[in-house]
mmCIF file of C-alpha atoms and ligand atoms in Angstrom:
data_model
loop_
_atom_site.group_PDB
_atom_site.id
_atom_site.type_symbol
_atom_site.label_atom_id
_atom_site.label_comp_id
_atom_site.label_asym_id
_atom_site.label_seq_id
_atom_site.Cartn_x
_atom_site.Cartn_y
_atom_site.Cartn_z
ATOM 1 C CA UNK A 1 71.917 112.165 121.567
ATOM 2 C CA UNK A 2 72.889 115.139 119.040
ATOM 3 C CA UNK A 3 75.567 117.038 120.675
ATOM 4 C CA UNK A 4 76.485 120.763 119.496
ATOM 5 C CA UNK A 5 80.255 120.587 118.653
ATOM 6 C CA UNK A 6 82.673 118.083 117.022
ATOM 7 C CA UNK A 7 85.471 115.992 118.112
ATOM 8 C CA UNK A 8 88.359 114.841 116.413
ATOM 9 C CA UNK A 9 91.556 112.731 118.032
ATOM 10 C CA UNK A 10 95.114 112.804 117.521
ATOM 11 C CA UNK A 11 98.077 110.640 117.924
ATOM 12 C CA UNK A 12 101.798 112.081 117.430
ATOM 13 C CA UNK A 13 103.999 109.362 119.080
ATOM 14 C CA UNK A 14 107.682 109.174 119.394
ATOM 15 C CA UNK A 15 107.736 106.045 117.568
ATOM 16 C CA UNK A 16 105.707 107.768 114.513
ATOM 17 C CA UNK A 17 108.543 108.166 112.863
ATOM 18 C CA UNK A 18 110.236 107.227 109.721
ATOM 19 C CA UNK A 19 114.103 107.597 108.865
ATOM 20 C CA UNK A 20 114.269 107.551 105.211
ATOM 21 C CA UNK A 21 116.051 108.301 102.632
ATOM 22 C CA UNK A 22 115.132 110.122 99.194
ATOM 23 C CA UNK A 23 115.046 112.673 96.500
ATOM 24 C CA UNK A 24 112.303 115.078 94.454
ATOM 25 C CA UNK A 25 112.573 116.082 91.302
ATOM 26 C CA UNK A 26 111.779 120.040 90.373
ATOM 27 C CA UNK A 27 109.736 121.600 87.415
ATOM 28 C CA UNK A 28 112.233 121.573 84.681
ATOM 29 C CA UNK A 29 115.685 119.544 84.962
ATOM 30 C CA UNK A 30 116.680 119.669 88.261
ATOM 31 C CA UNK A 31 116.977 116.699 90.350
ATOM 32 C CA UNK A 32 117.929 116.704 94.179
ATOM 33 C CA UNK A 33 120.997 114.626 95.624
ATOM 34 C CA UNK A 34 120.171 111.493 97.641
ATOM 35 C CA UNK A 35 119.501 112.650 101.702
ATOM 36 C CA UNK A 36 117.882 111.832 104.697
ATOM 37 C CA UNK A 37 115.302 112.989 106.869
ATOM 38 C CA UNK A 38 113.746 111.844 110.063
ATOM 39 C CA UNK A 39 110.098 112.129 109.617
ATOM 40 C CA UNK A 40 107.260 112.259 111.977
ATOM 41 C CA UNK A 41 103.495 111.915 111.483
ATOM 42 C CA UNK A 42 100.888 113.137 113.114
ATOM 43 C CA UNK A 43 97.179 111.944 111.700
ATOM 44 C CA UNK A 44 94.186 112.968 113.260
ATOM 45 C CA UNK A 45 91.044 111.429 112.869
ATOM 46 C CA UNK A 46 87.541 112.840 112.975
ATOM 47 C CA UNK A 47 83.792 112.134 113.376
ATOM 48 C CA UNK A 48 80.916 110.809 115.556
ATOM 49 C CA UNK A 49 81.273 109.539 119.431
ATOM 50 C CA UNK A 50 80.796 105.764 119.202
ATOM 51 C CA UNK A 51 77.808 105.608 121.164
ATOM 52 C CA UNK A 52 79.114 103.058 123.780
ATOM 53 C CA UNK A 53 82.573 104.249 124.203
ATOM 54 C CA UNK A 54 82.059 107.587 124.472
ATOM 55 C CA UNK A 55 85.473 108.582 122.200
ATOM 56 C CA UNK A 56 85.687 109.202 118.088
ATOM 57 C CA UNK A 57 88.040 105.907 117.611
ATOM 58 C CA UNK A 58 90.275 103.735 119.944
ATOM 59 C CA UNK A 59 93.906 105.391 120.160
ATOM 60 C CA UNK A 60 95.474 101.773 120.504
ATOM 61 C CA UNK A 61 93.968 100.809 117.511
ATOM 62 C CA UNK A 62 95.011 104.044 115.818
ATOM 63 C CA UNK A 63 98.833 103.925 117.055
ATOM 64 C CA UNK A 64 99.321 100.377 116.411
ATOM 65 C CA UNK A 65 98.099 101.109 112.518
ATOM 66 C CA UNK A 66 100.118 104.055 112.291
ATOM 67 C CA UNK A 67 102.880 102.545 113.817
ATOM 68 C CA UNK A 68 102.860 99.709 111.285
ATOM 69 C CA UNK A 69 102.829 101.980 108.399
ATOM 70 C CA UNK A 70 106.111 104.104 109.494
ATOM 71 C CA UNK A 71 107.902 101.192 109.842
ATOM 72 C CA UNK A 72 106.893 99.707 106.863
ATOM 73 C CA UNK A 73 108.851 102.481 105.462
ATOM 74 C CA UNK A 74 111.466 103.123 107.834
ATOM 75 C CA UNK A 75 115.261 102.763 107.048
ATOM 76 C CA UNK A 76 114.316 102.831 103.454
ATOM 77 C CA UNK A 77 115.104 104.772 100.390
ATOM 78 C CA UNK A 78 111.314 105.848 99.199
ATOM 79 C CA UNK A 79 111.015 105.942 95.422
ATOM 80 C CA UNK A 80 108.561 107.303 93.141
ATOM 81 C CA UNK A 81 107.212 104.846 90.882
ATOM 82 C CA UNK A 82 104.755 107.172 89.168
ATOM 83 C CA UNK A 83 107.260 109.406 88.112
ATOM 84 C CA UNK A 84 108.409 109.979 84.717
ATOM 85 C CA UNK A 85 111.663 111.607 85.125
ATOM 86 C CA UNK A 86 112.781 108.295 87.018
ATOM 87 C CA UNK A 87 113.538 105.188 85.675
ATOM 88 C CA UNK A 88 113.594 102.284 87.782
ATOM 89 C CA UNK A 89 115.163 98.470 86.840
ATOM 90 C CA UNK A 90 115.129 95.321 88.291
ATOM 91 C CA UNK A 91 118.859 93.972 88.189
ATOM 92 C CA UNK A 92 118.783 90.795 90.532
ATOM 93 C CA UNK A 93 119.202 91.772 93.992
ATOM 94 C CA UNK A 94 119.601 95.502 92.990
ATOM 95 C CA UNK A 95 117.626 98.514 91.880
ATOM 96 C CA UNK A 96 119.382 100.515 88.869
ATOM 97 C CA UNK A 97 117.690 104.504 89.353
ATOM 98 C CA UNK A 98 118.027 106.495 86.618
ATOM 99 C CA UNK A 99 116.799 110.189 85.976
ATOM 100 C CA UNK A 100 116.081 110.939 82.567
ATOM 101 C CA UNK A 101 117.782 108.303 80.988
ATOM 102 C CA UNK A 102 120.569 108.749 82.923
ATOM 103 C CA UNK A 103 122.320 105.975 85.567
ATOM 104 C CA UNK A 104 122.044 107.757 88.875
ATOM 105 C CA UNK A 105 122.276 105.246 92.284
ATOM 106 C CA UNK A 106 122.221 101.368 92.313
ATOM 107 C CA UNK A 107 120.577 100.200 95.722
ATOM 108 C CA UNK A 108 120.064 96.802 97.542
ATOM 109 C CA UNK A 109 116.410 96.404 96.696
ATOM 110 C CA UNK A 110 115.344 95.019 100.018
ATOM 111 C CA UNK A 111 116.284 98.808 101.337
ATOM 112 C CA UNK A 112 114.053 100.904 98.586
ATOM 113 C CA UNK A 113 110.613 101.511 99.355
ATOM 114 C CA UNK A 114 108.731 101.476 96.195
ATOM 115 C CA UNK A 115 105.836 104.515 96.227
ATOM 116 C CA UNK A 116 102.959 104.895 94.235
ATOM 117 C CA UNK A 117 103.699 108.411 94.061
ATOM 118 C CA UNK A 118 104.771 110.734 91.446
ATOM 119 C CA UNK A 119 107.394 112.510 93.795
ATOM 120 C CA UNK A 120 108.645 111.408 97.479
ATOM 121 C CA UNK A 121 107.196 115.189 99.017
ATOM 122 C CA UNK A 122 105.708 115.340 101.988
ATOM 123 C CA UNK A 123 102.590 115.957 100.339
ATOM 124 C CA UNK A 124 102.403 112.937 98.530
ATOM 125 C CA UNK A 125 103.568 111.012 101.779
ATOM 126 C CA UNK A 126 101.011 112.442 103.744
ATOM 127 C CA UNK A 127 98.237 111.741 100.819
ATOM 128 C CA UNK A 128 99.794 107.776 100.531
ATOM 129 C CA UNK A 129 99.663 107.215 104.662
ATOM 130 C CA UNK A 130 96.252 108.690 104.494
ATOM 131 C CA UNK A 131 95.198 106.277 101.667
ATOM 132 C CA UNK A 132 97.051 103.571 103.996
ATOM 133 C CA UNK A 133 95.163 104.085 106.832
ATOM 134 C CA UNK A 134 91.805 104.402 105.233
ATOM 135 C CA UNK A 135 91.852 100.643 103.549
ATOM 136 C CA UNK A 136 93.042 99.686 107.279
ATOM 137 C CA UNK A 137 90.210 101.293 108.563
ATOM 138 C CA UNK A 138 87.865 99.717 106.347
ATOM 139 C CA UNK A 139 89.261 96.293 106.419
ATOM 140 C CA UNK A 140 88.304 96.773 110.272
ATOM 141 C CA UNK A 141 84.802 98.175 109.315
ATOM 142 C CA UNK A 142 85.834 101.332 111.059
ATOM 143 C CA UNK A 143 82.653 103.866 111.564
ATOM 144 C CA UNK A 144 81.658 107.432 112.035
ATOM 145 C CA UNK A 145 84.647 108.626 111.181
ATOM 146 C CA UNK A 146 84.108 111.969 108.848
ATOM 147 C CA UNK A 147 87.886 112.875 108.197
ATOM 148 C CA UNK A 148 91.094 111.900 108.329
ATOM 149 C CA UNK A 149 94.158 114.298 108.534
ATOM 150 C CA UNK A 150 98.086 113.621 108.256
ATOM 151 C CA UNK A 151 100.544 115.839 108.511
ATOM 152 C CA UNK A 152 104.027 114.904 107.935
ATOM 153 C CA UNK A 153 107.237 116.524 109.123
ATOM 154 C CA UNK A 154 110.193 116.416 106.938
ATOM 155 C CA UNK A 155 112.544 118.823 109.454
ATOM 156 C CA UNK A 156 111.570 120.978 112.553
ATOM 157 C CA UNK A 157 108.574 123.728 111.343
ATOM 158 C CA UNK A 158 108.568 122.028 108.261
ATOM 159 C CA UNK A 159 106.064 119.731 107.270
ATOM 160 C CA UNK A 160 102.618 119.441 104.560
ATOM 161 C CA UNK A 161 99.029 118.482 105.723
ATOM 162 C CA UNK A 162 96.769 116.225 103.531
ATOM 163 C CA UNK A 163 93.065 116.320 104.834
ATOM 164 C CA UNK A 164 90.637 113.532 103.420
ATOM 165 C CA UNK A 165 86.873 113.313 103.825
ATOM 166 C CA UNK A 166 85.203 110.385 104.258
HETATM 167 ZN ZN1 ZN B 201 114.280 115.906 101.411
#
């Protein structure tokens, strides 16, 4: 049955979180020190009522996804490795960062997160979970959904929204 109106669903969880650790670079030469943030996501998802269910997508299915991708980035330094201000090198068990040429950190590898980003903003974090969830939704064979949308918070009142259609 058509139905005037559209739904979408959110999930914004306690446990979507991610406490990581990182650094942008600016137009020009400047480079930011190493900090922290603890970062929350919220993603909504939109499209059609599944016809027997009645809803736009299962929330467990949804959390446990989401959940999975925080984590997977959790207690990590996220990197950029798209961008070409920073060097990164292998050096055994360590990472050697450099920005323009220049040494800058040495981490334990197994606590960097490697990003296919060109700079660790909360754009581009919103834009990579959104790319994250959407192979997971495919590898699922997820259907009628019409948008995705993932905001991420960096600090209270401050946070960037990346909106995807499908
Ligand atoms: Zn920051």
């Amino acid at each position: 049955m058509q139905r005037p109106g559209e739904f979408r669903v959110s999930v914004t969880k306690d446990y979507l979180v991610f406490a990581s650790a990182h650094f942008i670079t600016f137009a020009g030469h400047r480079c930011e020190g190493l900090h922290g943030h603890n970062y929350r996501v919220r993603v909504t998802v939109e499209g059609a009522l599944d016809e027997e269910s009645w809803f736009v997508f299962d929330f467990v299915v949804l959390k446990k996804i989401m959940r999975r991708l925080c984590d997977e980035i959790d207690h990590k330094v996220l990197l950029p490795l798209e961008n070409p201000k920073i060097q990164l090198s292998e050096d055994g068990d360590a990472l050697r960062v450099a920005y323009e040429g220049k040494p800058r950190y040495v981490f334990p590898k197994v606590d960097c997160a490697l990003l296919p980003v060109a700079n660790t903003t909360v754009e581009m974090l919103a834009e990579l979970l959104t790319k994250r969830l959407r192979s997971e939704l495919d590898a699922i064979g997820a259907r009628g959904l019409t948008a995705i949308e993932m905001e991420v918070e960096e600090n209270f009142g401050q946070s960037a929204v990346y909106r995807l259609s499908l």
